[in-house]
Short mmCIF file of C-alpha atoms in Angstrom, two decimals:
data_model
loop_
_atom_site.label_atom_id
_atom_site.label_comp_id
_atom_site.label_asym_id
_atom_site.label_seq_id
_atom_site.Cartn_x
_atom_site.Cartn_y
_atom_site.Cartn_z
CA MET T 1 -90.43 39.87 -35.49
CA SER T 2 -88.68 42.70 -33.61
CA LEU T 3 -87.66 41.75 -30.09
CA LEU T 4 -86.14 45.16 -29.35
CA GLN T 5 -87.16 48.50 -30.85
CA VAL T 6 -85.37 51.76 -30.08
CA LYS T 7 -87.32 54.69 -31.50
CA GLN T 8 -85.99 58.27 -31.58
CA VAL T 9 -84.20 57.77 -28.27
CA ARG T 10 -82.24 60.73 -26.94
CA LYS T 11 -80.49 61.27 -23.60
CA ASN T 12 -79.24 64.64 -22.37
CA ALA T 13 -77.32 65.62 -19.26
CA GLY T 14 -77.63 69.36 -19.02
CA SER T 15 -76.23 70.73 -22.26
CA ASN T 16 -74.35 67.49 -23.02
CA VAL T 17 -75.88 64.99 -25.42
CA LEU T 18 -75.13 61.50 -24.06
CA ILE T 19 -77.26 59.72 -26.64
CA PRO T 20 -78.28 61.38 -29.92
CA TYR T 21 -81.51 60.55 -31.71
CA ILE T 22 -81.13 56.82 -32.31
CA ASN T 23 -83.36 54.42 -34.23
CA PHE T 24 -82.70 50.71 -34.64
CA GLU T 25 -84.22 47.31 -33.96
CA VAL T 26 -83.04 43.83 -33.08
CA LYS T 27 -85.10 41.00 -34.47
CA GLN T 28 -85.54 37.60 -32.88
CA GLY T 29 -82.56 35.42 -33.71
CA GLN T 30 -80.40 38.37 -34.82
CA CYS T 31 -77.13 39.89 -33.66
CA VAL T 32 -76.70 43.67 -33.95
CA ALA T 33 -73.46 45.50 -33.12
CA ILE T 34 -72.96 49.21 -32.51
CA GLN T 35 -69.49 50.71 -32.87
CA CYS T 36 -69.34 53.70 -30.54
CA ASN T 37 -67.43 55.19 -27.66
CA HIS T 38 -67.66 53.68 -24.19
CA GLU T 39 -69.92 56.36 -22.72
CA LEU T 40 -72.56 56.07 -25.43
CA GLY T 41 -72.51 52.27 -25.30
CA ASN T 42 -72.95 52.15 -21.54
CA GLN T 43 -75.71 54.76 -21.52
CA LEU T 44 -77.58 52.99 -24.31
CA LEU T 45 -77.58 49.59 -22.59
CA GLU T 46 -78.60 51.13 -19.28
CA THR T 47 -81.57 52.86 -20.94
CA ILE T 48 -82.67 49.66 -22.68
CA VAL T 49 -83.03 47.85 -19.36
CA GLY T 50 -84.73 50.89 -17.81
CA ARG T 51 -82.04 51.65 -15.22
CA ILE T 52 -81.76 55.26 -16.34
CA SER T 53 -84.40 57.48 -17.90
CA ILE T 54 -84.28 58.91 -21.40
CA SER T 55 -84.97 62.50 -22.44
CA ASP T 56 -87.02 61.57 -25.48
CA GLY T 57 -88.15 58.58 -27.52
CA GLU T 58 -89.44 55.08 -26.75
CA ILE T 59 -88.00 51.59 -26.19
CA PHE T 60 -90.03 48.43 -26.72
CA LEU T 61 -89.06 44.96 -25.57
CA ASP T 62 -91.07 42.22 -27.24
CA GLY T 63 -93.77 44.81 -27.93
CA ILE T 64 -93.91 46.09 -24.34
CA HIS T 65 -92.91 49.65 -23.49
CA VAL T 66 -89.82 49.66 -21.27
CA ASN T 67 -90.20 51.77 -18.14
CA MET T 68 -89.86 51.35 -14.40
CA ALA T 69 -93.13 49.39 -14.27
CA SER T 70 -91.83 46.79 -16.72
CA GLN T 71 -88.70 45.86 -14.76
CA GLU T 72 -89.92 42.35 -13.94
CA ILE T 73 -90.40 41.63 -17.65
CA VAL T 74 -86.96 43.05 -18.41
CA ARG T 75 -85.35 41.01 -15.65
CA LYS T 76 -86.73 37.75 -17.06
CA SER T 77 -86.20 38.51 -20.75
CA VAL T 78 -82.84 40.29 -20.81
CA GLY T 79 -79.33 39.25 -19.83
CA VAL T 80 -76.75 42.00 -19.37
CA GLN T 81 -72.96 42.09 -19.20
CA LEU T 82 -71.48 45.49 -18.38
CA LEU T 83 -67.83 46.45 -18.12
CA ASN T 84 -68.15 48.08 -14.71
CA GLU T 85 -69.90 45.11 -13.08
CA GLY T 86 -68.41 43.68 -9.95
CA VAL T 87 -68.25 40.03 -8.91
CA TYR T 88 -68.29 38.36 -5.50
CA GLU T 89 -64.60 37.52 -5.23
CA ARG T 90 -65.06 35.22 -2.21
CA LEU T 91 -67.52 32.94 -4.00
CA LYS T 92 -66.59 30.05 -6.22
CA VAL T 93 -67.62 30.14 -9.88
CA GLY T 94 -70.39 27.58 -9.44
CA GLU T 95 -71.70 29.28 -6.29
CA PHE T 96 -71.81 32.63 -8.08
CA LEU T 97 -73.88 31.30 -10.99
CA ARG T 98 -76.23 29.32 -8.75
CA PHE T 99 -76.83 32.48 -6.70
CA TYR T 100 -77.95 34.38 -9.81
CA ALA T 101 -80.04 31.44 -10.98
CA MET T 102 -81.81 31.59 -7.61
CA LEU T 103 -82.42 35.34 -8.03
CA HIS T 104 -84.03 34.65 -11.40
CA GLU T 105 -86.02 31.78 -9.87
CA VAL T 106 -84.67 29.22 -12.32
CA LYS T 107 -82.88 25.92 -11.85
CA ALA T 108 -79.96 26.22 -14.24
CA ASP T 109 -77.89 23.34 -15.60
CA LEU T 110 -74.47 24.91 -15.15
CA HIS T 111 -72.35 22.30 -16.91
CA PRO T 112 -73.35 23.16 -20.52
CA LEU T 113 -73.10 26.86 -19.73
CA LEU T 114 -69.65 26.55 -18.16
CA ARG T 115 -68.50 24.43 -21.09
CA ARG T 116 -69.66 27.05 -23.60
CA LEU T 117 -67.71 29.76 -21.81
CA GLY T 118 -64.58 27.66 -21.33
CA LEU T 119 -65.01 27.53 -17.56
CA SER T 120 -65.74 23.83 -17.02
CA GLU T 121 -62.58 23.33 -14.98
CA LYS T 122 -63.19 26.48 -12.93
CA GLU T 123 -66.51 25.58 -11.29
CA ASN T 124 -64.92 25.10 -7.86
CA THR T 125 -62.35 27.88 -8.25
CA LEU T 126 -62.58 31.08 -6.23
CA ILE T 127 -63.47 34.03 -8.44
CA SER T 128 -60.56 35.95 -6.93
CA LYS T 129 -58.24 33.40 -8.58
CA LEU T 130 -59.62 33.98 -12.08
CA SER T 131 -57.87 36.06 -14.72
CA LEU T 132 -59.49 39.21 -16.08
CA SER T 133 -60.52 37.34 -19.24
CA GLU T 134 -62.05 34.48 -17.22
CA LYS T 135 -64.02 36.98 -15.13
CA ARG T 136 -65.39 38.53 -18.33
CA ARG T 137 -66.57 35.10 -19.46
CA LEU T 138 -68.10 34.50 -16.03
CA LEU T 139 -70.12 37.73 -16.31
CA ILE T 140 -71.43 36.59 -19.69
CA ALA T 141 -72.32 33.22 -18.19
CA LYS T 142 -74.18 35.09 -15.45
CA ALA T 143 -76.09 37.04 -18.11
CA LEU T 144 -77.13 33.75 -19.76
CA VAL T 145 -77.94 31.73 -16.64
CA HIS T 146 -81.71 32.35 -16.92
CA GLU T 147 -81.91 31.74 -20.71
CA PRO T 148 -82.90 35.30 -21.69
CA LYS T 149 -84.43 36.19 -25.05
CA LEU T 150 -82.09 39.18 -25.44
CA LEU T 151 -78.40 39.36 -24.48
CA LEU T 152 -76.77 42.79 -24.06
CA LEU T 153 -72.97 42.87 -24.16
CA GLU T 154 -70.87 45.95 -23.45
CA ASP T 155 -67.48 45.77 -25.20
CA PRO T 156 -67.13 42.05 -24.37
CA GLU T 157 -63.70 41.72 -26.02
CA GLN T 158 -62.09 44.75 -24.38
CA ASN T 159 -58.72 43.76 -22.84
CA VAL T 160 -59.33 40.02 -23.04
CA ASP T 161 -57.04 37.27 -24.27
CA LEU T 162 -57.23 35.50 -27.61
CA GLU T 163 -58.91 32.43 -26.09
CA THR T 164 -61.78 34.56 -24.78
CA SER T 165 -62.22 36.29 -28.14
CA TYR T 166 -62.35 32.89 -29.83
CA ILE T 167 -64.94 31.59 -27.35
CA LEU T 168 -67.17 34.66 -27.72
CA ARG T 169 -67.04 34.74 -31.51
CA ASN T 170 -68.11 31.10 -31.60
CA LEU T 171 -70.74 31.53 -28.88
CA ILE T 172 -72.66 34.40 -30.48
CA PRO T 173 -73.57 32.57 -33.73
CA LEU T 174 -74.75 29.60 -31.65
CA LEU T 175 -77.02 31.82 -29.57
CA VAL T 176 -78.45 33.35 -32.74
CA GLU T 177 -79.09 29.89 -34.19
CA GLU T 178 -81.02 29.05 -31.03
CA GLY T 179 -83.28 32.06 -31.60
CA LYS T 180 -81.74 34.42 -29.06
CA SER T 181 -81.12 38.06 -29.92
CA VAL T 182 -77.80 39.75 -29.17
CA LEU T 183 -76.92 43.45 -28.99
CA ILE T 184 -73.24 44.36 -28.71
CA THR T 185 -71.61 47.75 -28.18
CA THR T 186 -67.92 48.02 -28.96
CA MET T 187 -65.31 50.67 -29.59
CA VAL T 188 -63.56 48.49 -32.20
CA LEU T 189 -65.13 48.23 -35.65
CA GLU T 190 -63.29 44.99 -36.43
CA GLN T 191 -64.98 43.24 -33.52
CA ALA T 192 -68.38 44.44 -34.67
CA ILE T 193 -68.14 43.31 -38.27
CA SER T 194 -66.49 40.02 -37.34
CA VAL T 195 -69.59 38.79 -35.49
CA THR T 196 -72.44 40.21 -37.58
CA SER T 197 -73.36 42.02 -40.79
CA GLU T 198 -75.84 44.19 -38.86
CA VAL T 199 -73.50 46.97 -37.76
CA TYR T 200 -74.28 50.57 -36.80
CA LEU T 201 -71.72 53.36 -36.48
CA TYR T 202 -71.90 56.33 -34.15
CA SER T 203 -69.52 59.23 -34.67
CA HIS T 204 -69.49 63.02 -34.79
CA SER T 205 -71.59 62.84 -37.97
CA GLY T 206 -74.42 60.88 -36.34
CA PHE T 207 -75.81 57.38 -36.05
CA LYS T 208 -76.07 55.27 -39.18
CA LYS T 209 -76.08 51.69 -40.38
CA LEU T 210 -72.95 50.37 -42.07
CA ASP T 211 -73.62 49.29 -45.64
CA THR T 212 -72.27 45.76 -45.97
CA SER T 213 -73.92 44.95 -49.30
CA SER T 214 -71.69 46.81 -51.73
CA GLU T 215 -68.11 47.84 -52.25
CA VAL T 216 -66.81 51.38 -51.88
CA PRO T 217 -67.46 53.10 -55.23
CA GLU T 218 -64.67 54.15 -57.55
CA ILE T 219 -63.63 57.79 -57.24
CA ASP T 220 -61.80 59.57 -60.04
CA THR T 221 -58.65 61.19 -58.73
CA PRO T 222 -55.79 62.91 -60.50
CA GLU T 223 -52.65 60.89 -61.08
CA ASP T 224 -49.83 61.48 -58.67
CA GLY T 225 -46.43 60.03 -57.92
CA LEU T 226 -43.25 59.98 -60.01
CA ASP T 227 -43.22 58.05 -63.31
CA VAL T 228 -39.97 56.49 -64.43
CA THR T 229 -39.30 53.83 -67.08
CA SER T 230 -37.39 50.60 -67.27
CA ILE T 231 -36.16 48.38 -70.07
CA VAL T 232 -37.62 44.87 -70.22
CA ASP T 233 -36.72 42.19 -72.78
CA SER T 234 -39.99 41.51 -74.59
CA ASP T 235 -39.07 37.91 -75.46
CA ALA T 236 -38.17 36.61 -72.01
CA ALA T 237 -39.39 39.50 -69.81
CA ARG T 238 -35.98 39.48 -68.10
CA THR T 239 -34.91 41.93 -65.43
CA ASP T 240 -31.46 40.38 -64.89
CA ASN T 241 -29.57 43.39 -66.20
CA MET T 242 -31.79 46.01 -64.66
CA PRO T 243 -29.77 48.42 -62.50
CA ILE T 244 -31.60 48.23 -59.16
CA ASP T 245 -30.41 49.35 -55.77
CA GLN T 246 -31.23 46.18 -53.80
CA THR T 247 -30.92 47.95 -50.46
CA ASN T 248 -33.50 50.63 -51.11
CA ARG T 249 -35.39 48.82 -53.91
CA GLU T 250 -35.52 52.00 -55.96
CA TRP T 251 -34.56 52.70 -59.57
CA PRO T 252 -31.39 54.84 -59.78
CA VAL T 253 -33.14 57.08 -62.30
CA ASP T 254 -30.59 59.85 -62.76
CA ASN T 255 -27.82 57.53 -63.91
CA TYR T 256 -29.85 55.71 -66.56
CA VAL T 257 -32.17 58.19 -68.28
CA GLU T 258 -29.73 58.62 -71.17
CA GLU T 259 -29.33 54.85 -71.61
CA ILE T 260 -33.10 54.39 -71.68
CA ASN T 261 -33.56 57.10 -74.32
CA ALA T 262 -30.71 55.70 -76.41
CA ALA T 263 -32.20 52.21 -76.26
CA ARG T 264 -35.53 53.51 -77.48
CA ASP T 265 -33.93 55.12 -80.53
CA GLU T 266 -31.67 52.17 -81.32
CA ASP T 267 -34.18 49.32 -81.45
CA LYS T 268 -37.79 49.86 -80.46
CA SER T 269 -38.67 46.25 -81.36
CA GLU T 270 -36.57 44.87 -78.51
CA ILE T 271 -38.11 46.83 -75.70
CA PHE T 272 -41.36 48.08 -74.28
CA VAL T 273 -41.85 50.79 -71.72
CA GLN T 274 -43.13 49.72 -68.31
CA PRO T 275 -44.05 52.50 -65.86
CA VAL T 276 -42.68 52.15 -62.36
CA ARG T 277 -44.35 54.29 -59.70
CA LEU T 278 -42.75 55.62 -56.57
CA GLU T 279 -45.86 56.19 -54.44
CA LYS T 280 -46.35 58.25 -51.34
CA ILE T 281 -49.64 58.20 -49.46
CA PRO T 282 -50.83 61.70 -48.51
CA ALA T 283 -52.47 62.33 -45.14
CA LYS T 284 -53.53 65.63 -43.66
CA VAL T 285 -52.97 66.67 -40.05
CA GLY T 286 -54.33 70.14 -39.34
CA ASP T 287 -52.95 72.37 -42.07
CA LYS T 288 -49.99 70.08 -42.78
CA LEU T 289 -49.69 67.36 -45.42
CA ILE T 290 -47.76 64.23 -44.43
CA LEU T 291 -46.48 61.78 -47.04
CA PHE T 292 -46.13 58.19 -45.85
CA ASP T 293 -44.14 55.47 -47.52
CA PRO T 294 -46.35 52.39 -48.19
CA THR T 295 -44.05 50.25 -46.06
CA GLU T 296 -44.87 52.42 -43.04
CA VAL T 297 -48.58 51.63 -43.20
CA ASP T 298 -49.89 48.61 -41.26
CA TYR T 299 -53.46 48.75 -42.54
CA ILE T 300 -56.09 51.17 -43.83
CA GLU T 301 -59.60 51.30 -42.40
CA SER T 302 -62.55 53.01 -44.09
CA GLN T 303 -65.25 54.61 -41.96
CA GLU T 304 -68.03 56.65 -43.52
CA GLY T 305 -66.08 56.97 -46.76
CA VAL T 306 -62.89 58.25 -45.05
CA ALA T 307 -59.76 56.12 -45.32
CA ASN T 308 -57.73 56.11 -42.10
CA LEU T 309 -54.07 55.12 -42.30
CA HIS T 310 -52.79 53.16 -39.31
CA VAL T 311 -49.06 53.60 -38.94
CA LEU T 312 -46.66 53.29 -36.04
CA GLN T 313 -47.04 56.96 -35.13
CA GLY T 314 -50.85 56.89 -35.00
CA THR T 315 -53.91 57.15 -37.26
CA TYR T 316 -54.24 59.66 -40.10
CA SER T 317 -57.01 60.48 -42.57
CA CYS T 318 -56.33 60.19 -46.29
CA SER T 319 -58.13 62.01 -49.11
CA PHE T 320 -58.19 58.92 -51.35
CA SER T 321 -60.97 56.34 -51.15
CA LEU T 322 -60.16 52.77 -50.15
CA THR T 323 -60.80 51.60 -53.71
CA VAL T 324 -58.29 54.08 -55.13
CA LEU T 325 -55.74 53.12 -52.48
CA GLU T 326 -56.29 49.44 -53.22
CA GLU T 327 -55.30 49.96 -56.86
CA LYS T 328 -52.31 52.13 -56.03
CA LEU T 329 -50.96 49.90 -53.26
CA LYS T 330 -51.50 46.46 -54.74
CA PRO T 331 -47.90 46.33 -56.10
CA TYR T 332 -46.65 46.96 -52.54
CA GLY T 333 -48.35 43.86 -51.12
CA PHE T 334 -51.57 45.41 -49.87
CA PHE T 335 -54.66 43.20 -49.93
CA ARG T 336 -58.36 44.14 -49.74
CA CYS T 337 -59.29 41.70 -46.97
CA HIS T 338 -62.69 43.25 -46.29
CA ARG T 339 -64.84 45.93 -47.92
CA SER T 340 -63.73 48.32 -45.16
CA TYR T 341 -60.09 47.23 -44.79
CA LEU T 342 -56.89 47.19 -46.79
CA VAL T 343 -53.99 45.40 -45.09
CA ASN T 344 -50.25 45.30 -45.68
CA LEU T 345 -49.62 41.56 -45.99
CA GLN T 346 -46.00 42.05 -44.93
CA LYS T 347 -47.32 43.01 -41.48
CA VAL T 348 -49.61 39.95 -41.06
CA ARG T 349 -48.47 37.45 -38.46
CA GLU T 350 -51.45 35.08 -38.09
CA VAL T 351 -54.64 34.09 -39.87
CA ILE T 352 -57.28 33.07 -37.34
CA THR T 353 -60.41 31.08 -38.09
CA TRP T 354 -63.03 32.01 -35.49
CA THR T 355 -65.94 30.11 -37.06
CA ARG T 356 -66.59 28.60 -40.49
CA ASN T 357 -67.67 32.04 -41.68
CA SER T 358 -65.50 34.35 -39.57
CA TYR T 359 -61.79 35.04 -39.98
CA SER T 360 -59.28 37.63 -38.79
CA LEU T 361 -55.74 38.68 -39.59
CA ILE T 362 -53.46 39.38 -36.62
CA LEU T 363 -50.72 41.90 -37.31
CA GLU T 364 -47.24 41.97 -35.84
CA ASP T 365 -47.55 45.52 -34.49
CA ALA T 366 -47.29 46.30 -30.77
CA GLU T 367 -51.08 46.16 -30.30
CA LYS T 368 -51.41 42.84 -32.18
CA SER T 369 -54.14 44.53 -34.23
CA SER T 370 -56.93 42.27 -35.44
CA ILE T 371 -58.27 42.90 -38.96
CA PRO T 372 -61.43 41.18 -40.32
CA LEU T 373 -61.05 38.84 -43.29
CA SER T 374 -64.19 38.32 -45.37
CA LYS T 375 -65.24 34.78 -46.17
CA GLY T 376 -65.05 35.54 -49.90
CA LYS T 377 -61.51 36.91 -49.52
CA TYR T 378 -60.23 33.93 -47.54
CA ASP T 379 -59.76 31.67 -50.60
CA GLU T 380 -58.23 34.54 -52.56
CA LEU T 381 -55.70 35.11 -49.78
CA LYS T 382 -54.81 31.42 -49.72
CA GLN T 383 -54.05 31.58 -53.45
CA ILE T 384 -51.86 34.63 -52.96
CA LEU T 385 -49.95 32.92 -50.15
CA GLY T 386 -49.75 29.64 -52.09
CA ILE T 387 -51.47 27.54 -49.41
#
């Protein structure tokens, strides 16, 4: 049963398109996330609750057409948390929630709600004394105070601490289990796919649902990189006598080509040829081609079939698919942690378990980037790490 239906909705402001033609639905007991920019997310949520008009299309809430005349139904059935919401700083947390419960004409039991949002000890604290993350949780508690059927969240994890992210990622599955519906807009793809498999993407190419059922297909690409050879003892597979520059971890090729060729001619039974690849990852910026060393890359994210390299200097698009990059970069310690992500394990600082089915990798970069880890990949990663 569809609790929310958005049909061919479009919003214009003069010649600017604020919302393109959008179609999606949220069923009862389902969480849907939309990865988009802040402006689109805010406009979409405002149109769903009927606060701003749309240029075209229709929105249905529990089968009822949403318009100005249906505001009472919306008020009772929908809970909303928006980023630009204000709070009454002079009120205490408990007073604030009881005030909104009174507006909704309900008698709310605040203790379970405060416990769920990690605010049990803050009931008698002035809102002005709360941190930014605690205020975000308070706004979500406000949105839930009247037990709505549908919860709308605008970028709930933006600029919050790790504790708040943990609380929210555990809260949403519980709400879904209770039969509530949740719609989230977020600018961060990782946050979207960490809470639900029902994810939509909005970009310059349009609005589409993310396929979470299959892997990125293989793409045939020409071989690249420099091939060199090394001598390996076939009986013991030793590398003790291999001339390696331990500082740069590169084969000093020029000095040993003659020795390799001589060894081949002298006794082919004692050796086999093992290719060693010195890879560079190509990325295009304007009309220039940049070649990155694998060690420079923190992680690679695939959106709409385009692999984006995240390095210290920024984000760059690569012509290779994620599947091709996975094969090329596996020897460098890269791991396919999710169908849309390839991560450099040398850059991973923490593995976080949000719920029994939701995991993330926290990197050691300046932003403490959070990368989703699929449930099926969790055991594989533990084997790789030997834990």
